Every structure is written in structure tokens, then in C-alpha cells.
Amino acid sequence: MPTSKNSPRRAATRQGEDRYNDFRFSFESGEYRYDVEAPLLLHPDFDTLLIASRRHLTKKERRKVILKKVGAVTGREARARATEEVRLAGFLHHPKIARVFDFVVNNGTPFVVMEHSKGSFLFTLLDLAATVERLLPIPFAVHIAAEVADALAYAHECEDDSGTPLHIVHRAVGPMRIRLTVDGRVKLCNFGAAYSELAGRMPTPRDLLRGDPAYIAPELLRAIFAATQRKSDPLTAKELDGRADIFSLGLVLLEMLTAKYPLDPLGLLPDRPASRFPAGIRTEHSTWISLEVLANRVLRFGTEEVLRATGVVFEPLRALLVRALALDPAQRYRTAADFRDDLRGYLREIGAVNYGRQQVMDEVAITVRMATERKLLAAQPMEYGVLPDLEDLRDEEKSG
């Protein structure tokens, strides 16, 4: 059983953040009116997400949506990136990929309009499980990973309207981009940092590390290193493919199985950084430790470290993780479909072939109930609305 928070990233509290009412505003864009109701996520390490009601101005059409603030860049570049994300999402039609509807601008700030699925992010569930010292069941972890791998398999093979491969790589697969809905579905979210060969796409700046550095594949880091030397676009379809997402998903699966973020152990750190990170490299969001330290942890996470981290995992699941987390992409699963099939095969081997939505719902419900019973928690999850608000809990205690 886990005995502590599974990562320093999970020590973040919401103290000092604005209350719900400070995020109530309305605006019109195109044929719709947007009434922002509350924040969903406010944290410097991730995209700002707001829950809004979207109402058609002339039709009786209303739905809840998520407004994702495009905040890492400003001006024309922000609008261009929002437009590109919406264009790319137009080719992604899969039940395990969250939909993107449009982008809107309010007071000069662009927002991407995304599907809202009531539930929680996997990150939040990991946070709550650590809080109540609960280890997630193996079938749950494997099922979630298999569902995400299925979504990735589709995205990696996606083509445009002319049949040209888009070579999509998500680049930000992590617990905060995996959504668990209230009816037990699993959805991969937020392709805003994705690499693709979409016609007219904006090249990645040489000094910008896109995606989530905490779950980044080593070849992405090496490409950034090389780009600073040759002064060119750091990524091309020849240098990057879906195996980068397989590595990221492998880290997520290992975290679910062990209740520990795989790159946290101090034993992975050299006495001093193994290599200097190129000066001037920036990320889209802040990182919970220095980028140089994080990069060296990723680049040092070789076979020996993987075997040590997977010591509590039984074969043959351990072998699947070792293959998914190979530093050399050539040694990894060739496709996300192959990884998905092996994960599903493992579920058959352990008699969990029918593990599905009902079991996911039950697991989430148990963990949330246990966390809710721990009243007056020192830290609420970063995602709003999953647990009762801390102030409400205090009011209940006083009235009781």
C-alpha cells in the first residue's frame, strides 16, 4: 500500500486561488453564447480549463463545454495554434478521444471549445488514491492503459480528407489528459500539443519543448538537443512517431500500478546533471522541478531503472512495461495497437477479460468516497468539483 503522496507534484494546494464566483462571466461568439460557470483546473503546470454552458442564439440547443485557455503564447500565434488544434481535431472521430468543437475569443484571449464529460482526470484519481493510501487494482490500471492505447492507435494512423497520413503524435499523454467519465468510459483529451503533418501547420520553435515534460519520451529531448545545434525544426516525421506516446503511456501505467511517479526516486538522480540542458529552452507550462533535472531523469531511465521500478509488478505484465519503456524507440512496441493487444491479452490471462465501464465506475466511486470521508483534508485535488469544497466541509463540521 502507498504510504505517502506519490509525487511532489501532488502536494499542490488550492490555497490562495480564486473562488468559483470569480469565474462567472458571459460572452457571445459566432452563433453561440457562453456562460462560464466555474473553473475545472487552475494550475501553472497545466492548461487553464473552465466549465461553461454553450447556448445557440436562435435554436434551443445547449450543452456543457470546456473552455481551454490558450495561454502559453499570445496574439496571432495563440490564435493560429488554437485554429490548428481545431483543424486537427476535425480528423479525430473516435469514442475514446474527447471532441473539440471550435475556438472562440473573449477580450482578446483565445479559448478552444472542448467536449465536457462529467467525471475526473486520472491525475485526480491517483491523487485521491494516494491521499487515502489505496493502491489501484491491477485490472483497472491495465484496462485504462489499453483504452488509451486504442485511442492512440487510431490517432497515429489518422489521415486527412485526401488520404494523406497525418503522422499525429500526441506528445502530452499523461494522467491529466486521460478522462474517466461518470459512466466508466475512458477518453484521451487535449491534442493541443500534438505533432502532425497537417498541411500548413506551425513548426515547433527550436527553443520550445511542447507537451508534458513529466511524461516525455527521450527521443523528444534528444531532438530538442539536436535542433539547438543544427538550428532547424526539431521534429520531422522521420525522427518522431507514435512510439513516443507509447513511452509516455508506459510511465502512466507504471504510476498506476505502483502508486509512485516513476521518475521521482532519488536513486535515479546522478550526483550532478549527466548532461547540460541547452540554454534558453522553454516549456509551455512551468515544471515542478527544473527542466534540466527532469530531462536527465528521463534520459537515464534505462533498462536497469525500469526493472527496479517494476520490481513489484508480476510477469508477464512486467515484460510489457519494460518493452514500452525502452529508451531506444526501436526496442519498444512498434505500434500502440500492438501495446493495446498485449494489454488486453494480459487481462484475458488473469481472468479480467470482461473488465469494463462498470468496474471503472465502481473503482472511482470507492476512491472518491474514501477521500470524501477524510474530512478537512490538508490539500484538495487540483481539479475542482470532484470532492466537496473545503470551505463547505468546514461549514458542515461547525453545524454538526
Tab-separated table of C-alpha atoms in Angstrom:
chain	number	residue	atom	x	y	z
A	1	MET	CA	0.000	0.000	0.000
A	2	PRO	CA	1.264	3.505	-0.703
A	3	THR	CA	2.315	5.328	2.430
A	4	SER	CA	2.654	8.866	1.142
A	5	LYS	CA	1.753	11.175	-1.681
A	6	ASN	CA	3.010	9.591	-4.878
A	7	SER	CA	4.743	12.711	-6.189
A	8	PRO	CA	5.779	16.174	-5.018
A	9	ARG	CA	3.501	17.447	-7.777
A	10	ARG	CA	0.579	16.190	-5.714
A	11	ALA	CA	1.477	18.426	-2.778
A	12	ALA	CA	-0.051	21.445	-4.513
A	13	THR	CA	-2.998	23.009	-2.690
A	14	ARG	CA	-5.647	25.410	-3.881
A	15	GLN	CA	-4.913	27.920	-1.153
A	16	GLY	CA	-4.914	31.462	-2.475
A	17	GLU	CA	-6.795	30.544	-5.648
A	18	ASP	CA	-9.953	32.441	-6.503
A	19	ARG	CA	-13.328	31.029	-5.568
A	20	TYR	CA	-15.896	29.822	-8.093
A	21	ASN	CA	-17.819	33.093	-8.283
A	22	ASP	CA	-14.762	34.947	-9.548
A	23	PHE	CA	-15.002	32.909	-12.741
A	24	ARG	CA	-18.570	33.641	-13.712
A	25	PHE	CA	-18.736	35.661	-16.911
A	26	SER	CA	-20.542	35.525	-20.243
A	27	PHE	CA	-19.764	36.419	-23.830
A	28	GLU	CA	-21.014	35.767	-27.339
A	29	SER	CA	-19.013	34.395	-30.243
A	30	GLY	CA	-20.440	33.488	-33.618
A	31	GLU	CA	-23.773	31.718	-33.194
A	32	TYR	CA	-23.304	30.908	-29.519
A	33	ARG	CA	-23.436	32.458	-26.080
A	34	TYR	CA	-21.016	31.121	-23.481
A	35	ASP	CA	-21.828	31.352	-19.774
A	36	VAL	CA	-18.765	30.401	-17.763
A	37	GLU	CA	-19.898	28.690	-14.571
A	38	ALA	CA	-16.777	27.581	-12.703
A	39	PRO	CA	-13.135	26.621	-13.136
A	40	LEU	CA	-12.253	22.986	-13.694
A	41	LEU	CA	-8.479	23.344	-13.465
A	42	LEU	CA	-6.284	26.262	-12.409
A	43	HIS	CA	-2.627	25.349	-12.051
A	44	PRO	CA	0.560	26.738	-13.626
A	45	ASP	CA	1.704	23.262	-14.740
A	46	PHE	CA	-1.382	22.661	-16.902
A	47	ASP	CA	-3.831	24.397	-19.216
A	48	THR	CA	-6.494	26.555	-17.563
A	49	LEU	CA	-9.856	24.843	-18.041
A	50	LEU	CA	-13.237	26.486	-17.431
A	51	ILE	CA	-16.674	24.852	-17.419
A	52	ALA	CA	-19.215	26.765	-19.498
A	53	SER	CA	-22.729	26.431	-20.818
A	54	ARG	CA	-22.847	26.870	-24.600
A	55	ARG	CA	-26.209	28.054	-25.956
A	56	HIS	CA	-27.157	28.633	-29.583
A	57	LEU	CA	-28.505	32.142	-30.067
A	58	THR	CA	-31.517	31.105	-32.164
A	59	LYS	CA	-32.004	27.359	-31.655
A	60	LYS	CA	-32.970	25.521	-28.474
A	61	GLU	CA	-29.559	23.973	-28.217
A	62	ARG	CA	-27.494	23.977	-25.031
A	63	ARG	CA	-24.603	21.856	-23.778
A	64	LYS	CA	-21.831	21.949	-21.207
A	65	VAL	CA	-18.374	22.503	-22.686
A	66	ILE	CA	-14.830	23.101	-21.528
A	67	LEU	CA	-13.057	26.315	-22.497
A	68	LYS	CA	-9.312	25.759	-22.629
A	69	LYS	CA	-7.362	28.962	-22.409
A	70	VAL	CA	-4.559	29.262	-24.945
A	71	GLY	CA	-2.197	30.929	-22.538
A	72	ALA	CA	1.335	29.754	-23.302
A	73	VAL	CA	1.567	32.175	-26.245
A	74	THR	CA	-0.240	35.385	-27.114
A	75	GLY	CA	-1.550	37.375	-30.049
A	76	ARG	CA	-1.558	35.935	-33.537
A	77	GLU	CA	0.427	32.875	-32.529
A	78	ALA	CA	-2.167	31.955	-29.906
A	79	ARG	CA	-4.985	32.231	-32.430
A	80	ALA	CA	-3.016	30.284	-35.006
A	81	ARG	CA	-2.328	27.456	-32.559
A	82	ALA	CA	-5.985	27.362	-31.495
A	83	THR	CA	-7.057	27.199	-35.150
A	84	GLU	CA	-4.562	24.415	-35.831
A	85	GLU	CA	-5.810	22.394	-32.857
A	86	VAL	CA	-9.403	22.661	-34.051
A	87	ARG	CA	-8.421	21.720	-37.628
A	88	LEU	CA	-6.514	18.670	-36.449
A	89	ALA	CA	-9.354	17.614	-34.150
A	90	GLY	CA	-11.659	17.672	-37.171
A	91	PHE	CA	-9.986	14.456	-38.356
A	92	LEU	CA	-10.196	12.696	-34.978
A	93	HIS	CA	-13.502	10.878	-34.651
A	94	HIS	CA	-13.152	8.148	-32.065
A	95	PRO	CA	-15.274	7.321	-28.990
A	96	LYS	CA	-12.160	7.306	-26.790
A	97	ILE	CA	-10.942	10.733	-27.921
A	98	ALA	CA	-12.567	13.845	-26.478
A	99	ARG	CA	-14.111	16.052	-29.151
A	100	VAL	CA	-13.112	19.608	-29.997
A	101	PHE	CA	-15.805	21.899	-31.362
A	102	ASP	CA	-14.348	25.311	-32.113
A	103	PHE	CA	-12.207	28.135	-30.849
A	104	VAL	CA	-13.529	31.459	-29.587
A	105	VAL	CA	-12.018	34.751	-28.466
A	106	ASN	CA	-13.117	36.747	-25.429
A	107	ASN	CA	-11.452	40.088	-24.657
A	108	GLY	CA	-8.519	39.126	-26.843
A	109	THR	CA	-7.981	35.725	-25.173
A	110	PRO	CA	-8.475	32.651	-27.382
A	111	PHE	CA	-10.186	29.576	-25.957
A	112	VAL	CA	-10.506	26.141	-27.515
A	113	VAL	CA	-14.033	24.764	-27.028
A	114	MET	CA	-13.864	21.119	-25.999
A	115	GLU	CA	-16.236	18.347	-25.006
A	116	HIS	CA	-17.100	18.244	-21.309
A	117	SER	CA	-17.501	14.783	-19.819
A	118	LYS	CA	-18.565	14.744	-16.202
A	119	GLY	CA	-16.106	12.729	-14.163
A	120	SER	CA	-12.470	13.209	-13.223
A	121	PHE	CA	-8.996	13.143	-14.680
A	122	LEU	CA	-6.843	10.095	-13.977
A	123	PHE	CA	-4.445	12.507	-12.251
A	124	THR	CA	-7.173	13.349	-9.742
A	125	LEU	CA	-7.922	9.690	-9.055
A	126	LEU	CA	-4.227	8.969	-8.464
A	127	ASP	CA	-4.116	11.946	-6.116
A	128	LEU	CA	-7.141	10.766	-4.139
A	129	ALA	CA	-5.901	7.163	-4.009
A	130	ALA	CA	-2.577	8.358	-2.573
A	131	THR	CA	-4.396	10.514	-0.032
A	132	VAL	CA	-6.302	7.518	1.345
A	133	GLU	CA	-3.316	5.149	0.861
A	134	ARG	CA	-5.156	2.969	-1.623
A	135	LEU	CA	-3.456	1.005	-4.383
A	136	LEU	CA	-5.462	0.855	-7.608
A	137	PRO	CA	-6.300	-2.709	-8.746
A	138	ILE	CA	-4.111	-4.191	-11.487
A	139	PRO	CA	-7.065	-4.889	-13.855
A	140	PHE	CA	-8.139	-1.252	-13.510
A	141	ALA	CA	-4.694	0.082	-14.422
A	142	VAL	CA	-4.262	-2.298	-17.359
A	143	HIS	CA	-7.762	-1.591	-18.681
A	144	ILE	CA	-7.226	2.177	-18.574
A	145	ALA	CA	-3.894	1.841	-20.393
A	146	ALA	CA	-5.440	-0.439	-23.023
A	147	GLU	CA	-8.255	2.041	-23.675
A	148	VAL	CA	-5.772	4.907	-24.105
A	149	ALA	CA	-3.594	2.743	-26.356
A	150	ASP	CA	-6.665	2.073	-28.503
A	151	ALA	CA	-7.269	5.814	-28.868
A	152	LEU	CA	-3.604	6.374	-29.724
A	153	ALA	CA	-3.632	3.567	-32.289
A	154	TYR	CA	-6.435	5.385	-34.093
A	155	ALA	CA	-4.777	8.810	-33.868
A	156	HIS	CA	-1.413	7.543	-35.087
A	157	GLU	CA	-3.000	6.094	-38.232
A	158	CYS	CA	-5.290	9.047	-38.912
A	159	GLU	CA	-5.376	10.562	-42.415
A	160	ASP	CA	-6.662	13.834	-43.833
A	161	ASP	CA	-9.520	14.120	-46.322
A	162	SER	CA	-7.223	13.274	-49.229
A	163	GLY	CA	-5.946	10.101	-47.581
A	164	THR	CA	-2.574	11.578	-46.649
A	165	PRO	CA	-1.212	10.275	-43.306
A	166	LEU	CA	-1.132	12.996	-40.655
A	167	HIS	CA	1.579	11.296	-38.547
A	168	ILE	CA	-0.075	12.522	-35.352
A	169	VAL	CA	1.868	12.174	-32.103
A	170	HIS	CA	0.023	13.378	-29.008
A	171	ARG	CA	3.223	14.435	-27.171
A	172	ALA	CA	1.395	15.063	-23.884
A	173	VAL	CA	-0.005	11.683	-22.838
A	174	GLY	CA	-0.274	11.853	-19.055
A	175	PRO	CA	-2.786	11.460	-16.216
A	176	MET	CA	-4.123	14.984	-16.711
A	177	ARG	CA	-5.037	14.191	-20.343
A	178	ILE	CA	-6.902	10.985	-19.522
A	179	ARG	CA	-10.532	11.499	-18.538
A	180	LEU	CA	-12.618	8.958	-16.604
A	181	THR	CA	-16.292	9.727	-17.147
A	182	VAL	CA	-19.056	9.108	-14.623
A	183	ASP	CA	-20.343	6.229	-16.777
A	184	GLY	CA	-16.974	4.473	-16.826
A	185	ARG	CA	-15.631	5.493	-20.209
A	186	VAL	CA	-12.009	6.435	-20.810
A	187	LYS	CA	-11.205	9.396	-23.051
A	188	LEU	CA	-7.880	10.758	-24.240
A	189	CYS	CA	-8.044	14.552	-24.189
A	190	ASN	CA	-6.224	17.608	-25.397
A	191	PHE	CA	-4.256	17.221	-28.627
A	192	GLY	CA	-3.198	20.868	-28.326
A	193	ALA	CA	0.494	19.976	-28.117
A	194	ALA	CA	0.309	17.269	-30.789
A	195	TYR	CA	2.850	16.945	-33.570
A	196	SER	CA	1.378	16.314	-37.006
A	197	GLU	CA	1.998	16.702	-40.690
A	198	LEU	CA	-1.185	18.746	-41.054
A	199	ALA	CA	-0.910	20.968	-44.097
A	200	GLY	CA	0.099	24.486	-43.098
A	201	ARG	CA	0.914	23.537	-39.521
A	202	MET	CA	3.095	25.829	-37.452
A	203	PRO	CA	6.565	24.362	-36.939
A	204	THR	CA	7.681	23.829	-33.361
A	205	PRO	CA	10.101	26.607	-32.354
A	206	ARG	CA	13.619	25.335	-31.676
A	207	ASP	CA	13.561	26.657	-28.124
A	208	LEU	CA	10.116	25.304	-27.144
A	209	LEU	CA	9.596	21.913	-25.522
A	210	ARG	CA	5.940	21.109	-26.173
A	211	GLY	CA	3.876	18.537	-24.331
A	212	ASP	CA	4.241	17.373	-20.736
A	213	PRO	CA	7.912	17.150	-19.671
A	214	ALA	CA	6.996	14.824	-16.783
A	215	TYR	CA	5.977	12.074	-19.235
A	216	ILE	CA	8.096	12.987	-22.241
A	217	ALA	CA	9.821	10.372	-24.380
A	218	PRO	CA	13.640	10.525	-24.509
A	219	GLU	CA	13.747	10.911	-28.294
A	220	LEU	CA	11.822	14.176	-27.986
A	221	LEU	CA	14.505	15.517	-25.673
A	222	ARG	CA	17.272	14.326	-27.983
A	223	ALA	CA	15.531	16.038	-30.909
A	224	ILE	CA	15.487	19.311	-28.976
A	225	PHE	CA	19.204	18.920	-28.213
A	226	ALA	CA	19.970	18.301	-31.884
A	227	ALA	CA	17.836	21.211	-33.065
A	228	THR	CA	19.814	23.686	-30.982
A	229	GLN	CA	22.917	22.561	-32.869
A	230	ARG	CA	21.605	22.492	-36.405
A	231	LYS	CA	19.113	25.376	-35.964
A	232	SER	CA	16.221	23.624	-37.664
A	233	ASP	CA	12.749	22.332	-36.909
A	234	PRO	CA	13.452	19.853	-34.111
A	235	LEU	CA	10.870	17.354	-35.287
A	236	THR	CA	10.083	15.605	-38.533
A	237	ALA	CA	8.051	12.514	-39.327
A	238	LYS	CA	11.317	10.590	-39.777
A	239	GLU	CA	12.519	11.434	-36.269
A	240	LEU	CA	9.264	11.116	-34.330
A	241	ASP	CA	6.400	8.643	-34.408
A	242	GLY	CA	3.780	7.074	-32.177
A	243	ARG	CA	6.351	5.166	-30.154
A	244	ALA	CA	6.957	8.392	-28.221
A	245	ASP	CA	3.363	8.202	-26.966
A	246	ILE	CA	3.854	4.534	-26.066
A	247	PHE	CA	6.717	5.526	-23.745
A	248	SER	CA	4.535	8.181	-22.097
A	249	LEU	CA	1.681	5.715	-21.653
A	250	GLY	CA	4.125	3.206	-20.180
A	251	LEU	CA	5.053	5.743	-17.500
A	252	VAL	CA	1.368	6.345	-16.766
A	253	LEU	CA	0.693	2.606	-16.433
A	254	LEU	CA	3.685	2.154	-14.130
A	255	GLU	CA	2.458	5.021	-11.968
A	256	MET	CA	-0.982	3.448	-11.663
A	257	LEU	CA	0.486	0.077	-10.694
A	258	THR	CA	2.978	1.326	-8.118
A	259	ALA	CA	1.275	4.475	-6.763
A	260	LYS	CA	4.541	6.292	-7.391
A	261	TYR	CA	5.604	8.652	-10.154
A	262	PRO	CA	8.366	6.601	-11.828
A	263	LEU	CA	10.902	9.424	-12.137
A	264	ASP	CA	10.677	10.558	-8.511
A	265	PRO	CA	13.135	8.200	-6.769
A	266	LEU	CA	16.292	9.968	-5.690
A	267	GLY	CA	18.271	6.913	-6.732
A	268	LEU	CA	17.709	7.906	-10.345
A	269	LEU	CA	19.496	11.210	-9.863
A	270	PRO	CA	23.211	11.477	-10.544
A	271	ASP	CA	25.332	13.485	-8.120
A	272	ARG	CA	25.195	16.245	-10.703
A	273	PRO	CA	23.304	16.505	-14.009
A	274	ALA	CA	24.630	13.977	-16.512
A	275	SER	CA	24.462	16.491	-19.345
A	276	ARG	CA	23.785	20.182	-19.586
A	277	PHE	CA	20.367	21.070	-20.890
A	278	PRO	CA	20.650	23.533	-23.802
A	279	ALA	CA	20.354	27.111	-22.596
A	280	GLY	CA	17.204	29.023	-23.488
A	281	ILE	CA	14.873	26.018	-23.817
A	282	ARG	CA	11.409	26.837	-22.512
A	283	THR	CA	8.279	24.841	-21.834
A	284	GLU	CA	4.640	25.739	-22.427
A	285	HIS	CA	3.958	25.479	-18.706
A	286	SER	CA	6.040	25.536	-15.556
A	287	THR	CA	7.626	22.305	-14.324
A	288	TRP	CA	7.603	21.085	-10.726
A	289	ILE	CA	11.372	20.530	-10.809
A	290	SER	CA	13.995	22.103	-13.051
A	291	LEU	CA	13.818	21.088	-16.686
A	292	GLU	CA	17.470	20.052	-16.622
A	293	VAL	CA	16.951	17.635	-13.724
A	294	LEU	CA	13.764	16.244	-15.247
A	295	ALA	CA	15.432	15.756	-18.637
A	296	ASN	CA	18.305	13.843	-17.104
A	297	ARG	CA	15.911	11.614	-15.181
A	298	VAL	CA	14.176	10.705	-18.443
A	299	LEU	CA	17.433	10.103	-20.327
A	300	ARG	CA	18.752	7.893	-17.508
A	301	PHE	CA	15.596	5.785	-17.190
A	302	GLY	CA	17.147	2.760	-18.872
A	303	THR	CA	16.541	-0.970	-18.541
A	304	GLU	CA	18.098	-1.206	-15.073
A	305	GLU	CA	15.925	1.608	-13.732
A	306	VAL	CA	12.804	0.170	-15.371
A	307	LEU	CA	13.464	-3.251	-13.838
A	308	ARG	CA	13.956	-1.666	-10.422
A	309	ALA	CA	10.775	0.375	-10.724
A	310	THR	CA	8.745	-2.629	-11.923
A	311	GLY	CA	10.009	-4.905	-9.159
A	312	VAL	CA	6.554	-5.078	-7.561
A	313	VAL	CA	4.900	-5.966	-10.890
A	314	PHE	CA	4.460	-9.639	-11.758
A	315	GLU	CA	5.349	-11.188	-15.101
A	316	PRO	CA	4.249	-11.050	-17.862
A	317	LEU	CA	2.982	-7.520	-17.188
A	318	ARG	CA	6.482	-6.511	-16.155
A	319	ALA	CA	7.810	-7.562	-19.556
A	320	LEU	CA	5.177	-5.409	-21.267
A	321	LEU	CA	6.305	-2.382	-19.265
A	322	VAL	CA	9.993	-2.999	-19.960
A	323	ARG	CA	9.246	-3.070	-23.672
A	324	ALA	CA	7.019	0.019	-23.613
A	325	LEU	CA	9.650	1.999	-21.666
A	326	ALA	CA	12.714	1.135	-23.726
A	327	LEU	CA	14.963	4.184	-24.149
A	328	ASP	CA	15.562	3.214	-27.781
A	329	PRO	CA	12.304	3.526	-29.767
A	330	ALA	CA	13.415	0.611	-31.945
A	331	GLN	CA	13.165	-1.652	-28.892
A	332	ARG	CA	9.635	-0.525	-27.982
A	333	TYR	CA	6.301	-1.705	-29.256
A	334	ARG	CA	6.127	-0.877	-32.925
A	335	THR	CA	2.576	0.455	-32.665
A	336	ALA	CA	0.095	1.452	-29.986
A	337	ALA	CA	-2.189	-1.261	-31.383
A	338	ASP	CA	0.431	-3.884	-30.513
A	339	PHE	CA	0.677	-2.497	-26.967
A	340	ARG	CA	-3.124	-2.452	-26.677
A	341	ASP	CA	-3.411	-6.060	-27.820
A	342	ASP	CA	-0.818	-7.272	-25.315
A	343	LEU	CA	-2.540	-5.378	-22.503
A	344	ARG	CA	-5.875	-6.922	-23.416
A	345	GLY	CA	-4.186	-10.292	-23.676
A	346	TYR	CA	-2.913	-9.882	-20.131
A	347	LEU	CA	-6.443	-9.125	-18.927
A	348	ARG	CA	-7.564	-12.405	-20.518
A	349	GLU	CA	-4.753	-14.273	-18.778
A	350	ILE	CA	-5.795	-13.035	-15.332
A	351	GLY	CA	-9.489	-13.664	-15.949
A	352	ALA	CA	-10.415	-9.986	-16.313
A	353	VAL	CA	-11.366	-10.013	-19.984
A	354	ASN	CA	-14.765	-8.500	-19.156
A	355	TYR	CA	-13.311	-5.653	-17.084
A	356	GLY	CA	-15.034	-2.531	-18.357
A	357	ARG	CA	-17.132	0.517	-17.650
A	358	GLN	CA	-18.969	-0.803	-14.601
A	359	GLN	CA	-15.725	-1.778	-12.890
A	360	VAL	CA	-14.187	1.628	-13.667
A	361	MET	CA	-17.252	3.337	-12.203
A	362	ASP	CA	-17.035	1.204	-9.067
A	363	GLU	CA	-13.328	1.875	-8.564
A	364	VAL	CA	-13.689	5.625	-8.968
A	365	ALA	CA	-16.705	5.676	-6.643
A	366	ILE	CA	-14.868	3.764	-3.903
A	367	THR	CA	-11.814	6.030	-4.052
A	368	VAL	CA	-13.831	9.252	-4.103
A	369	ARG	CA	-15.996	8.058	-1.207
A	370	MET	CA	-12.936	7.191	0.882
A	371	ALA	CA	-11.375	10.583	0.150
A	372	THR	CA	-14.591	12.423	0.959
A	373	GLU	CA	-14.780	10.688	4.321
A	374	ARG	CA	-11.361	12.135	5.150
A	375	LYS	CA	-12.919	15.480	6.056
A	376	LEU	CA	-10.932	18.720	6.209
A	377	LEU	CA	-8.148	17.372	4.008
A	378	ALA	CA	-4.955	19.427	4.022
A	379	ALA	CA	-4.998	19.591	0.220
A	380	GLN	CA	-7.872	19.361	-2.223
A	381	PRO	CA	-7.239	17.848	-5.667
A	382	MET	CA	-6.202	20.365	-8.287
A	383	GLU	CA	-9.325	19.528	-10.282
A	384	TYR	CA	-12.382	21.348	-8.987
A	385	GLY	CA	-15.694	19.701	-8.232
A	386	VAL	CA	-14.626	16.101	-7.581
A	387	LEU	CA	-14.704	16.430	-3.788
A	388	PRO	CA	-16.834	18.823	-1.720
A	389	ASP	CA	-15.245	22.236	-1.384
A	390	LEU	CA	-13.001	22.597	1.651
A	391	GLU	CA	-14.981	25.572	2.982
A	392	ASP	CA	-18.222	23.596	2.676
A	393	LEU	CA	-16.716	20.751	4.679
A	394	ARG	CA	-15.660	23.172	7.409
A	395	ASP	CA	-19.181	24.638	7.494
A	396	GLU	CA	-20.611	21.129	7.876
A	397	GLU	CA	-18.240	20.427	10.752
A	398	LYS	CA	-19.327	23.618	12.546
A	399	SER	CA	-23.033	22.996	12.021
A	400	GLY	CA	-22.669	19.381	13.116
